[in-house]
Amino acid sequence: MSSERIVYPFAAIVGQDEMKTALLLNAINPQIGGVLIRGPKGTGKSTAVRALVDLLPEITVVRGCRFNCNPEDPTNMCQTCLSTYMKGESLPVETRRMRVISLPIGATEDRVIGSLDIEKAIKMGIRALEPGILAEANQNILYIDEVNLLPDHITDVILDVAASGWNIVEREAISVAHPSRFILIGTMNPEEGELRPQLLDRFSLQITIKDLLDEKQRVEVVRNNLSFGEKPVDFIKAFEEEQENLRQKILQARKTLKTVIIPDSMLEVVVRSCISLGVDGHRPDIVTVRTAKTLAALEDRSQVTAEDVSRVAGMSIGFRTRRGGFEEPATIEEIVRVFTSNMKEKGLITTPVVRIAGKS
Amino acid sequence: MIAENVGDEQRPIFPFTAIVGQDDLKIALVLNAIDPSIGGVLFTGPKGTGKSSLVRAAAEILPEVEVVEDCIFNCSPSDPTNMCESCRTLFLNGVVLPQTKKKMRVVSLPIGASEDRVIGSLDVEKAIREGVKALQPGLLVEANQNILYIDEVNLLPDHIVDMILDSSASGWNAIEREGISVSHPSRFILVGTMNPEEGELRPQILDRFGLHASAQTLVNLKERIEVIKRNDEFSNDPLPFRDKYEPEQEEIRKRIISARALLPKIKVSDLIVESVAKICSKLQVDGYRPDIVIVRGAKALAAFNGRDEVQVGEVIRAAELALGHRTRQEGQMIPPTSKEILNAIKTTPLGKEALRRKYRKPLSFKLPSLRIRRKYARITLILFFVMPVVWFFWFYFSFDLLSEFLNVQASNFDTPFRTFVALVLTLVLIGIIFILRRPRKVTVNGSIGLAKITVDQMLGQRMIAEERENSPHKIVADVKLKSEHQVSVEDGQRVFTESTKPSQEPEQSKRERWSHEERIRRGRNYLVGKRAKVVTSTSRGRYVWYEFPREKPWSIALEPTIRAAAPYQQARKSLDLSMVINPQDLRIKIREYRAPFSMILLIDMSMSMAMSLSNLARAIRTLHKYVYRRRDRIGIIVFKGADAYVLQEPTTNLELAIGKLWKVRASDLTPMAAGMYKAWRMLRLEKQRNKDSILMLVIVSDGITNIPLKQALSRHVNRMSLSDAQADSMDVAHLLARDDIRTVIINTSHTNINAPVKNEIQDFPWKIYTPTEFLMEISNITSGSYYGLALSKEDEMPLQTKKKRLDDWFYFEDKPKIG
């Protein structure tokens, strides 16, 4: 499948540090809950997402299970796997590369959710489910290109599943619930229309990428692209070492993540800032803390620092509606200002953290 | 261990008691668990406040219900009115039905659920394998005696909503489809969550929910930190986290069970019933359901508190939960606020009684703020501990003084006696103060986390919340119109009948107005017809007919398929199947649904327009009822300054849009082209999301446009106007025409153009249009309709007429007739 195809190496992507960080963070900690990448066409959004596949760690799945169940987690199993597990029998295990499952714009509801397997129904008289994309996406990455153009009813379904981690199929004589935990990655070009604000909120992180303005970087982009087009195998080899480093880094970070702690004073800063920014709901707080912890893990630290929080705040809060939709989303400058002043008050930093997310 | 924790619900659920805050929601759920006849609850609130988590968590604290063993319909073994056909026959024949206890379940209805799964359908497996016509029960069967949970209930397709409404109203689900005819009981507690930003719910379904509670974003710092911490802990390792909360969960479970046992014994005094009826009639809520729900809710609350009599606090709480979503005056009025509810309670005998007995201050006193209150609380606490000690020592050391006061010799008494007397006096003093303080605090048991909230505390919180809610609606430009708008005549060909001076010809103007009204009526009907356009589709809507599949078949219409295969069964023999179906027999379902209607209001926010803003808001509000009924989506774009701004993405929730309209400040410039362009883009996106939607653009402007697009759409050669701003707008108008977007243009300052405007240079096609001409030209290009309004001082129209008229403009779709 897509993992066997030759993909552009992630390490060879020039610039766009914020996007790369956001993708890596999601690869380390799937619980962050996905990222939305906004940007004009031809800025390497899709390339980056596809390139991520090569870095992803392996996952263990139950062999032969249509829903890619995780054999070690009884709380996330389909009915068949669970009953086997309960009997105390060991499940056949298979390790497999994580995959990027793309959701095409034209996908119909039955393909997404799953539907009655018609062949089985008429040939054998068995009421069986033909699993949909959401089943395939379990433990993998679900990638929606041009998410803003997706029909509303499909978007609703996907976001509902993304929030709960379960896909409940109640259609056409089928009644099945199966786990569907995926990293949701969406890309969109704001020129082609905005996403509904309600849907925007379901993405945990959001980043906006711009065209590279640096001449040198642009030259490098062109050069890389040309050599990848001509000799893809050699090109990949040239980046193999860097790729391997990244892979190790992700594995290491996954281990570190469990030990990362966040000081209570920092928690208070996050909450206080979210309150004074007036963002709706509690999701922003939770996501900010979770992402900051992952960032600390990525940089191999066991404690979340003020810099981590300031870096992720722009990604996790910058697009959310405020005060019940009556106020425009906060700008990055505003977010950084609020966070900085709160951190100063708590004595966590003395000088403002200069690095603003997206501005290095 | 694992088996226990996983159970039949496989997911690790966040424990009910670990959810921070949201007491209203918790109480509402608990009340429903105690007394299912309350009729469910609707949770509203912004995203990410834990609505859905709470409902999922509720599954674990639910009590058990009695069901008939082996009955697929979950019949109740003791209630013959609530039994399926076979159970009832047995019951009436005196057979004791075998019964078991089953845990109440939360049956969730996903948004993507299909009709046949909701109500049940023909069993495919049995039909093909055994040739038996059997029912495959749907979700409404499973939901019987359980909780039916609909997440995002406002996004559910209409036809499914109708079905659920139907069976929730009657308690029965009748299946008459695909050759099956069965009815079975389906009594469920309907629990729904919704985010009002994503659209409103129809009043009919709103009324079905017994209670309503709105989730709030917590503003307390400590609570919010707690939310993050618990979330983190849970996602790291769910099982130990759940164990930690198990004792608390068990306590609630026990409390619910004992409350259920207590419920039949609870007395409701006539005073309370009378007062509840009075509250409802005072608030003019529709129907009798609210009265019943309040009494039931108050009873359940009293049972939960372990009391056998209903008290005031419980009625207040129940009324708040039961009335917060009810429409009033047959849907003319918005639901009452908690302030209104409290005011209504005050006027009832019960409220008066409460006032007389328990309150020194009137009920409606205002608290300065929560923070100050908390500070007071701390001081009171300190005083409570320090003062007795001070008193004690004072009594002890000033015993001489005291003895004089008591007329006894001080020297007669030794130290222990002194101590004793001082202690007694201190205790008496404490007792007096306690008695004096007590009546002011009427405790309302009911919150689960915080065991007691005093009524005045509750009032204070509500008021603050309300104040906060009201503050964004600042009226920025509410200039009263000095004179009324009056309709003048419109015509596509720019030949005009003068009517801006009605004082000279009052008769004629009146006649014209009437004829206009009449035409409006016709126009609306025309649009209603258009609007009712039914679109067929294979993916959504109600199943109406079947057809041959054109591509890979899905959504099989089973019954026609079997009928198609039936004649060939002799020839196609099979050993293990009683019915052989070949691909050519397949028929798929055709569904139909109503075409949605997307309208963008494009509003000019220049200074000149600001004065009609209040009228405009009123006019938009009158659209509300149409939007309700027809599920139209309305978006608002304003243009001002250098650019256009999206005020509201298309939504069915108009109140939200109106609230935002007030926040816009007017500016000097008028970039109409940019506004039209943005609207065009938005409408195209609507079309992309649903290809069947009917698009409409309403432009409200005075036509004085002065800012062109940042980048022109066409070359200047083809332009019709000398003004770039006008030319750009016309270019966009061509785009609108190309995409078949209906337009309605409302000119707020229509001027009379009797004399043809002279061109600067003869025979030169270019010119600058007057604002009125310009707007007409736009309407010509898009073949839309044009309405001109002009100011006239003499002809004062009653407000009602005007409102109606403005409302009609939006729905008037008749192109002006020429000649």
PDB file of N, CA and C in Angstrom, chain A residues 31 77 79 110 118 121 123-125 127 149 152-153 160 166 170-175 191-192 194 198 201-202 264 268 271-272 275 281-282 285-286 293 321 325-326, chain B residues 10-12 47-48 112-114 116-117 123 125 128-129 136 139 151-152 198 217-219 221 224 228-229 231-232 235 540 553-555 577 660 663 681 685 688-689:
ATOM      1  N   GLN A  31      -2.879  10.932  21.161  1.00  0.00           N
ATOM      2  CA  GLN A  31      -3.980  11.473  21.939  1.00  0.00           C
ATOM      3  C   GLN A  31      -4.153  12.972  21.765  1.00  0.00           C
ATOM      4  N   MET A  77     -11.327  -2.874  21.702  1.00  0.00           N
ATOM      5  CA  MET A  77     -11.379  -4.026  20.809  1.00  0.00           C
ATOM      6  C   MET A  77     -12.767  -4.190  20.247  1.00  0.00           C
ATOM      7  N   GLN A  79     -15.929  -6.627  19.021  1.00  0.00           N
ATOM      8  CA  GLN A  79     -16.610  -7.676  19.758  1.00  0.00           C
ATOM      9  C   GLN A  79     -15.888  -9.025  19.655  1.00  0.00           C
ATOM     10  N   ASP A 110     -21.536   5.569   2.969  1.00  0.00           N
ATOM     11  CA  ASP A 110     -21.423   4.138   3.246  1.00  0.00           C
ATOM     12  C   ASP A 110     -19.971   3.681   3.201  1.00  0.00           C
ATOM     13  N   ILE A 118     -22.903  -6.653   0.440  1.00  0.00           N
ATOM     14  CA  ILE A 118     -23.993  -7.131  -0.387  1.00  0.00           C
ATOM     15  C   ILE A 118     -23.721  -8.504  -0.961  1.00  0.00           C
ATOM     16  N   ALA A 121     -24.390 -10.971   1.579  1.00  0.00           N
ATOM     17  CA  ALA A 121     -25.815 -11.004   1.897  1.00  0.00           C
ATOM     18  C   ALA A 121     -26.579 -11.827   0.878  1.00  0.00           C
ATOM     19  N   LYS A 123     -25.314 -13.895  -1.589  1.00  0.00           N
ATOM     20  CA  LYS A 123     -24.781 -15.210  -1.946  1.00  0.00           C
ATOM     21  C   LYS A 123     -24.925 -16.206  -0.807  1.00  0.00           C
ATOM     22  N   MET A 124     -24.627 -15.719   0.405  1.00  0.00           N
ATOM     23  CA  MET A 124     -24.628 -16.660   1.520  1.00  0.00           C
ATOM     24  C   MET A 124     -25.722 -16.369   2.528  1.00  0.00           C
ATOM     25  N   GLY A 125     -26.390 -15.267   2.347  1.00  0.00           N
ATOM     26  CA  GLY A 125     -27.430 -14.929   3.309  1.00  0.00           C
ATOM     27  C   GLY A 125     -26.860 -14.552   4.657  1.00  0.00           C
ATOM     28  N   ARG A 127     -25.554 -11.562   7.163  1.00  0.00           N
ATOM     29  CA  ARG A 127     -25.584 -10.122   7.368  1.00  0.00           C
ATOM     30  C   ARG A 127     -24.220  -9.714   7.876  1.00  0.00           C
ATOM     31  N   LEU A 149     -13.883  21.189   1.797  1.00  0.00           N
ATOM     32  CA  LEU A 149     -14.794  20.905   0.692  1.00  0.00           C
ATOM     33  C   LEU A 149     -15.605  19.638   0.924  1.00  0.00           C
ATOM     34  N   ASP A 152     -21.039  18.243   4.402  1.00  0.00           N
ATOM     35  CA  ASP A 152     -21.274  18.407   5.827  1.00  0.00           C
ATOM     36  C   ASP A 152     -21.577  17.111   6.563  1.00  0.00           C
ATOM     37  N   HIS A 153     -22.435  16.280   5.962  1.00  0.00           N
ATOM     38  CA  HIS A 153     -22.860  15.113   6.726  1.00  0.00           C
ATOM     39  C   HIS A 153     -21.713  14.137   6.947  1.00  0.00           C
ATOM     40  N   ASP A 160     -17.399  13.194  14.836  1.00  0.00           N
ATOM     41  CA  ASP A 160     -18.032  12.505  15.947  1.00  0.00           C
ATOM     42  C   ASP A 160     -17.200  11.290  16.351  1.00  0.00           C
ATOM     43  N   TRP A 166     -14.848   5.730  18.746  1.00  0.00           N
ATOM     44  CA  TRP A 166     -15.622   4.564  18.336  1.00  0.00           C
ATOM     45  C   TRP A 166     -16.497   4.897  17.151  1.00  0.00           C
ATOM     46  N   GLU A 170     -24.943   1.983  12.444  1.00  0.00           N
ATOM     47  CA  GLU A 170     -26.340   1.621  12.623  1.00  0.00           C
ATOM     48  C   GLU A 170     -27.026   1.894  11.310  1.00  0.00           C
ATOM     49  N   ARG A 171     -26.821   1.025  10.353  1.00  0.00           N
ATOM     50  CA  ARG A 171     -27.459   1.292   9.076  1.00  0.00           C
ATOM     51  C   ARG A 171     -27.595  -0.001   8.296  1.00  0.00           C
ATOM     52  N   GLU A 172     -28.593  -0.028   7.474  1.00  0.00           N
ATOM     53  CA  GLU A 172     -28.817  -1.152   6.580  1.00  0.00           C
ATOM     54  C   GLU A 172     -28.678  -2.489   7.277  1.00  0.00           C
ATOM     55  N   ALA A 173     -29.443  -2.670   8.303  1.00  0.00           N
ATOM     56  CA  ALA A 173     -29.510  -3.957   8.976  1.00  0.00           C
ATOM     57  C   ALA A 173     -28.234  -4.312   9.723  1.00  0.00           C
ATOM     58  N   ILE A 174     -27.306  -3.412   9.756  1.00  0.00           N
ATOM     59  CA  ILE A 174     -26.054  -3.695  10.448  1.00  0.00           C
ATOM     60  C   ILE A 174     -26.015  -2.901  11.742  1.00  0.00           C
ATOM     61  N   SER A 175     -25.576  -3.551  12.781  1.00  0.00           N
ATOM     62  CA  SER A 175     -25.410  -2.834  14.039  1.00  0.00           C
ATOM     63  C   SER A 175     -24.104  -3.283  14.663  1.00  0.00           C
ATOM     64  N   GLU A 191      -8.290  29.768   0.641  1.00  0.00           N
ATOM     65  CA  GLU A 191      -8.825  30.481  -0.523  1.00  0.00           C
ATOM     66  C   GLU A 191     -10.103  29.851  -1.037  1.00  0.00           C
ATOM     67  N   GLU A 192     -10.249  28.536  -0.824  1.00  0.00           N
ATOM     68  CA  GLU A 192     -11.400  27.858  -1.389  1.00  0.00           C
ATOM     69  C   GLU A 192     -12.574  27.810  -0.438  1.00  0.00           C
ATOM     70  N   GLU A 194     -13.859  28.792   3.862  1.00  0.00           N
ATOM     71  CA  GLU A 194     -13.512  28.499   5.247  1.00  0.00           C
ATOM     72  C   GLU A 194     -14.205  27.232   5.723  1.00  0.00           C
ATOM     73  N   GLN A 198     -17.461  25.545  13.942  1.00  0.00           N
ATOM     74  CA  GLN A 198     -17.714  24.434  14.854  1.00  0.00           C
ATOM     75  C   GLN A 198     -16.783  23.273  14.545  1.00  0.00           C
ATOM     76  N   ASP A 201     -13.079  23.719  15.603  1.00  0.00           N
ATOM     77  CA  ASP A 201     -12.784  23.468  16.999  1.00  0.00           C
ATOM     78  C   ASP A 201     -12.459  22.014  17.283  1.00  0.00           C
ATOM     79  N   ARG A 202     -12.908  21.128  16.396  1.00  0.00           N
ATOM     80  CA  ARG A 202     -12.673  19.720  16.665  1.00  0.00           C
ATOM     81  C   ARG A 202     -11.233  19.311  16.386  1.00  0.00           C
ATOM     82  N   ASP A 264       2.544  22.538  38.632  1.00  0.00           N
ATOM     83  CA  ASP A 264       1.211  23.066  38.880  1.00  0.00           C
ATOM     84  C   ASP A 264       1.092  24.542  38.524  1.00  0.00           C
ATOM     85  N   GLU A 268      -1.582  26.337  36.020  1.00  0.00           N
ATOM     86  CA  GLU A 268      -2.390  27.492  36.373  1.00  0.00           C
ATOM     87  C   GLU A 268      -2.254  28.586  35.327  1.00  0.00           C
ATOM     88  N   VAL A 271      -4.447  27.651  32.337  1.00  0.00           N
ATOM     89  CA  VAL A 271      -5.866  27.830  32.604  1.00  0.00           C
ATOM     90  C   VAL A 271      -6.218  29.297  32.705  1.00  0.00           C
ATOM     91  N   ARG A 272      -5.385  30.035  33.425  1.00  0.00           N
ATOM     92  CA  ARG A 272      -5.667  31.447  33.592  1.00  0.00           C
ATOM     93  C   ARG A 272      -5.660  32.172  32.251  1.00  0.00           C
ATOM     94  N   ILE A 275      -8.763  31.395  30.345  1.00  0.00           N
ATOM     95  CA  ILE A 275      -9.924  32.118  30.873  1.00  0.00           C
ATOM     96  C   ILE A 275      -9.879  33.566  30.408  1.00  0.00           C
ATOM     97  N   GLY A 281     -15.074  26.396  26.065  1.00  0.00           N
ATOM     98  CA  GLY A 281     -14.883  24.998  26.431  1.00  0.00           C
ATOM     99  C   GLY A 281     -13.570  24.739  27.138  1.00  0.00           C
ATOM    100  N   HIS A 282     -13.392  23.477  27.495  1.00  0.00           N
ATOM    101  CA  HIS A 282     -12.175  23.120  28.219  1.00  0.00           C
ATOM    102  C   HIS A 282     -11.167  22.429  27.334  1.00  0.00           C
ATOM    103  N   ASP A 285      -7.580  24.061  26.949  1.00  0.00           N
ATOM    104  CA  ASP A 285      -6.653  23.868  28.075  1.00  0.00           C
ATOM    105  C   ASP A 285      -6.013  22.497  27.986  1.00  0.00           C
ATOM    106  N   ILE A 286      -6.881  21.510  27.798  1.00  0.00           N
ATOM    107  CA  ILE A 286      -6.399  20.136  27.819  1.00  0.00           C
ATOM    108  C   ILE A 286      -5.403  19.908  26.696  1.00  0.00           C
ATOM    109  N   LYS A 293       3.426  18.895  26.844  1.00  0.00           N
ATOM    110  CA  LYS A 293       4.124  17.738  27.398  1.00  0.00           C
ATOM    111  C   LYS A 293       4.822  16.943  26.296  1.00  0.00           C
ATOM    112  N   THR A 321     -12.958  29.838  18.527  1.00  0.00           N
ATOM    113  CA  THR A 321     -13.911  30.923  18.739  1.00  0.00           C
ATOM    114  C   THR A 321     -13.921  31.284  20.216  1.00  0.00           C
ATOM    115  N   GLY A 325     -18.644  32.455  20.313  1.00  0.00           N
ATOM    116  CA  GLY A 325     -18.651  32.850  18.910  1.00  0.00           C
ATOM    117  C   GLY A 325     -18.853  34.333  18.698  1.00  0.00           C
ATOM    118  N   PHE A 326     -18.914  35.093  19.786  1.00  0.00           N
ATOM    119  CA  PHE A 326     -19.131  36.528  19.616  1.00  0.00           C
ATOM    120  C   PHE A 326     -17.844  37.274  19.331  1.00  0.00           C
TER     121      PHE A 326
ATOM    122  N   GLN B  10     -17.884  -1.694  26.288  1.00  0.00           N
ATOM    123  CA  GLN B  10     -16.475  -2.031  26.231  1.00  0.00           C
ATOM    124  C   GLN B  10     -15.551  -0.870  26.534  1.00  0.00           C
ATOM    125  N   ARG B  11     -16.044   0.325  26.319  1.00  0.00           N
ATOM    126  CA  ARG B  11     -15.090   1.424  26.413  1.00  0.00           C
ATOM    127  C   ARG B  11     -14.822   1.802  27.855  1.00  0.00           C
ATOM    128  N   PRO B  12     -13.623   2.287  28.106  1.00  0.00           N
ATOM    129  CA  PRO B  12     -13.363   2.796  29.434  1.00  0.00           C
ATOM    130  C   PRO B  12     -14.057   4.152  29.545  1.00  0.00           C
ATOM    131  N   LYS B  47     -19.009  23.810  22.758  1.00  0.00           N
ATOM    132  CA  LYS B  47     -18.243  22.577  22.600  1.00  0.00           C
ATOM    133  C   LYS B  47     -17.212  22.435  23.708  1.00  0.00           C
ATOM    134  N   GLY B  48     -16.872  21.180  23.970  1.00  0.00           N
ATOM    135  CA  GLY B  48     -15.784  20.941  24.916  1.00  0.00           C
ATOM    136  C   GLY B  48     -16.115  21.250  26.355  1.00  0.00           C
ATOM    137  N   GLY B 112     -25.158   9.201  11.618  1.00  0.00           N
ATOM    138  CA  GLY B 112     -25.231   8.546  10.317  1.00  0.00           C
ATOM    139  C   GLY B 112     -26.208   7.376  10.283  1.00  0.00           C
ATOM    140  N   ALA B 113     -27.017   7.214  11.315  1.00  0.00           N
ATOM    141  CA  ALA B 113     -27.906   6.058  11.372  1.00  0.00           C
ATOM    142  C   ALA B 113     -28.918   6.099  10.240  1.00  0.00           C
ATOM    143  N   SER B 114     -29.239   4.927   9.692  1.00  0.00           N
ATOM    144  CA  SER B 114     -30.231   4.924   8.629  1.00  0.00           C
ATOM    145  C   SER B 114     -31.587   4.577   9.210  1.00  0.00           C
ATOM    146  N   ASP B 116     -33.884   2.410   8.531  1.00  0.00           N
ATOM    147  CA  ASP B 116     -34.281   1.040   8.834  1.00  0.00           C
ATOM    148  C   ASP B 116     -33.668   0.548  10.138  1.00  0.00           C
ATOM    149  N   ARG B 117     -32.500   1.059  10.480  1.00  0.00           N
ATOM    150  CA  ARG B 117     -31.898   0.647  11.736  1.00  0.00           C
ATOM    151  C   ARG B 117     -32.591   1.322  12.910  1.00  0.00           C
ATOM    152  N   ASP B 123     -35.505  -8.811   8.250  1.00  0.00           N
ATOM    153  CA  ASP B 123     -34.240  -9.451   8.549  1.00  0.00           C
ATOM    154  C   ASP B 123     -33.669 -10.103   7.292  1.00  0.00           C
ATOM    155  N   GLU B 125     -30.904 -11.879   6.786  1.00  0.00           N
ATOM    156  CA  GLU B 125     -30.382 -13.210   6.951  1.00  0.00           C
ATOM    157  C   GLU B 125     -31.493 -14.257   6.919  1.00  0.00           C
ATOM    158  N   ILE B 128     -33.284 -14.649   3.444  1.00  0.00           N
ATOM    159  CA  ILE B 128     -32.591 -15.377   2.383  1.00  0.00           C
ATOM    160  C   ILE B 128     -32.302 -16.822   2.773  1.00  0.00           C
ATOM    161  N   ARG B 129     -31.909 -17.014   4.039  1.00  0.00           N
ATOM    162  CA  ARG B 129     -31.526 -18.376   4.431  1.00  0.00           C
ATOM    163  C   ARG B 129     -32.736 -19.270   4.675  1.00  0.00           C
ATOM    164  N   GLN B 136     -36.078  -7.510  12.027  1.00  0.00           N
ATOM    165  CA  GLN B 136     -34.810  -7.233  12.691  1.00  0.00           C
ATOM    166  C   GLN B 136     -35.012  -5.966  13.511  1.00  0.00           C
ATOM    167  N   LEU B 139     -33.184   0.388  16.670  1.00  0.00           N
ATOM    168  CA  LEU B 139     -32.722   1.043  17.895  1.00  0.00           C
ATOM    169  C   LEU B 139     -33.866   1.388  18.830  1.00  0.00           C
ATOM    170  N   ASP B 151     -26.408  12.293  20.212  1.00  0.00           N
ATOM    171  CA  ASP B 151     -25.397  13.334  20.265  1.00  0.00           C
ATOM    172  C   ASP B 151     -25.645  14.265  19.086  1.00  0.00           C
ATOM    173  N   GLU B 152     -25.473  15.534  19.297  1.00  0.00           N
ATOM    174  CA  GLU B 152     -25.684  16.525  18.242  1.00  0.00           C
ATOM    175  C   GLU B 152     -27.075  16.373  17.643  1.00  0.00           C
ATOM    176  N   GLU B 198     -24.443  25.425  16.179  1.00  0.00           N
ATOM    177  CA  GLU B 198     -24.539  24.672  14.937  1.00  0.00           C
ATOM    178  C   GLU B 198     -25.947  24.616  14.402  1.00  0.00           C
ATOM    179  N   THR B 217     -18.903  26.823  30.390  1.00  0.00           N
ATOM    180  CA  THR B 217     -17.453  26.729  30.522  1.00  0.00           C
ATOM    181  C   THR B 217     -17.118  27.188  31.936  1.00  0.00           C
ATOM    182  N   LEU B 218     -16.349  26.374  32.644  1.00  0.00           N
ATOM    183  CA  LEU B 218     -16.035  26.740  34.023  1.00  0.00           C
ATOM    184  C   LEU B 218     -15.136  27.964  34.027  1.00  0.00           C
ATOM    185  N   VAL B 219     -15.367  28.869  34.948  1.00  0.00           N
ATOM    186  CA  VAL B 219     -14.499  30.040  35.029  1.00  0.00           C
ATOM    187  C   VAL B 219     -13.630  30.012  36.277  1.00  0.00           C
ATOM    188  N   LEU B 221     -10.700  28.978  38.416  1.00  0.00           N
ATOM    189  CA  LEU B 221      -9.353  28.532  38.072  1.00  0.00           C
ATOM    190  C   LEU B 221      -9.061  27.129  38.587  1.00  0.00           C
ATOM    191  N   ARG B 224     -10.852  24.391  36.773  1.00  0.00           N
ATOM    192  CA  ARG B 224     -10.324  24.130  35.433  1.00  0.00           C
ATOM    193  C   ARG B 224      -9.024  23.352  35.492  1.00  0.00           C
ATOM    194  N   ILE B 228      -8.168  19.531  33.807  1.00  0.00           N
ATOM    195  CA  ILE B 228      -7.003  19.089  33.028  1.00  0.00           C
ATOM    196  C   ILE B 228      -6.317  17.914  33.703  1.00  0.00           C
ATOM    197  N   LYS B 229      -6.142  18.033  35.011  1.00  0.00           N
ATOM    198  CA  LYS B 229      -5.427  16.982  35.732  1.00  0.00           C
ATOM    199  C   LYS B 229      -6.139  15.648  35.609  1.00  0.00           C
ATOM    200  N   ASN B 231      -8.300  14.695  33.410  1.00  0.00           N
ATOM    201  CA  ASN B 231      -8.280  14.228  32.037  1.00  0.00           C
ATOM    202  C   ASN B 231      -6.980  13.534  31.703  1.00  0.00           C
ATOM    203  N   ASP B 232      -5.912  14.165  32.148  1.00  0.00           N
ATOM    204  CA  ASP B 232      -4.588  13.643  31.887  1.00  0.00           C
ATOM    205  C   ASP B 232      -4.419  12.287  32.556  1.00  0.00           C
ATOM    206  N   SER B 235      -6.490   9.620  30.755  1.00  0.00           N
ATOM    207  CA  SER B 235      -6.010   9.162  29.451  1.00  0.00           C
ATOM    208  C   SER B 235      -4.698   8.405  29.587  1.00  0.00           C
ATOM    209  N   ARG B 540     -29.409  10.088   1.123  1.00  0.00           N
ATOM    210  CA  ARG B 540     -30.041  10.640   2.317  1.00  0.00           C
ATOM    211  C   ARG B 540     -31.511  10.910   2.091  1.00  0.00           C
ATOM    212  N   PRO B 553     -23.896  -1.469  -6.091  1.00  0.00           N
ATOM    213  CA  PRO B 553     -25.099  -1.262  -5.288  1.00  0.00           C
ATOM    214  C   PRO B 553     -24.819  -1.192  -3.796  1.00  0.00           C
ATOM    215  N   TRP B 554     -25.500  -0.306  -3.140  1.00  0.00           N
ATOM    216  CA  TRP B 554     -25.539  -0.311  -1.681  1.00  0.00           C
ATOM    217  C   TRP B 554     -26.902   0.228  -1.323  1.00  0.00           C
ATOM    218  N   SER B 555     -27.233   0.199  -0.090  1.00  0.00           N
ATOM    219  CA  SER B 555     -28.543   0.622   0.340  1.00  0.00           C
ATOM    220  C   SER B 555     -29.608  -0.160  -0.439  1.00  0.00           C
ATOM    221  N   LEU B 577     -29.564 -22.343   1.184  1.00  0.00           N
ATOM    222  CA  LEU B 577     -30.329 -21.106   1.181  1.00  0.00           C
ATOM    223  C   LEU B 577     -31.739 -21.398   0.696  1.00  0.00           C
ATOM    224  N   LYS B 660     -24.787  39.195  16.737  1.00  0.00           N
ATOM    225  CA  LYS B 660     -23.528  39.692  16.183  1.00  0.00           C
ATOM    226  C   LYS B 660     -23.722  40.995  15.425  1.00  0.00           C
ATOM    227  N   LYS B 663     -22.998  44.195  17.129  1.00  0.00           N
ATOM    228  CA  LYS B 663     -21.625  44.514  17.515  1.00  0.00           C
ATOM    229  C   LYS B 663     -20.850  45.237  16.418  1.00  0.00           C
ATOM    230  N   ARG B 681     -18.557  33.640  -3.094  1.00  0.00           N
ATOM    231  CA  ARG B 681     -17.698  32.519  -2.713  1.00  0.00           C
ATOM    232  C   ARG B 681     -18.373  31.629  -1.672  1.00  0.00           C
ATOM    233  N   LEU B 685     -19.572  27.662  -1.974  1.00  0.00           N
ATOM    234  CA  LEU B 685     -19.158  26.630  -1.028  1.00  0.00           C
ATOM    235  C   LEU B 685     -20.371  25.868  -0.516  1.00  0.00           C
ATOM    236  N   GLN B 688     -21.286  23.491  -3.008  1.00  0.00           N
ATOM    237  CA  GLN B 688     -20.368  22.368  -3.035  1.00  0.00           C
ATOM    238  C   GLN B 688     -20.697  21.368  -1.932  1.00  0.00           C
ATOM    239  N   ARG B 689     -21.084  21.908  -0.788  1.00  0.00           N
ATOM    240  CA  ARG B 689     -21.387  21.021   0.332  1.00  0.00           C
ATOM    241  C   ARG B 689     -22.660  20.248   0.083  1.00  0.00           C
TER     242      ARG B 689
END
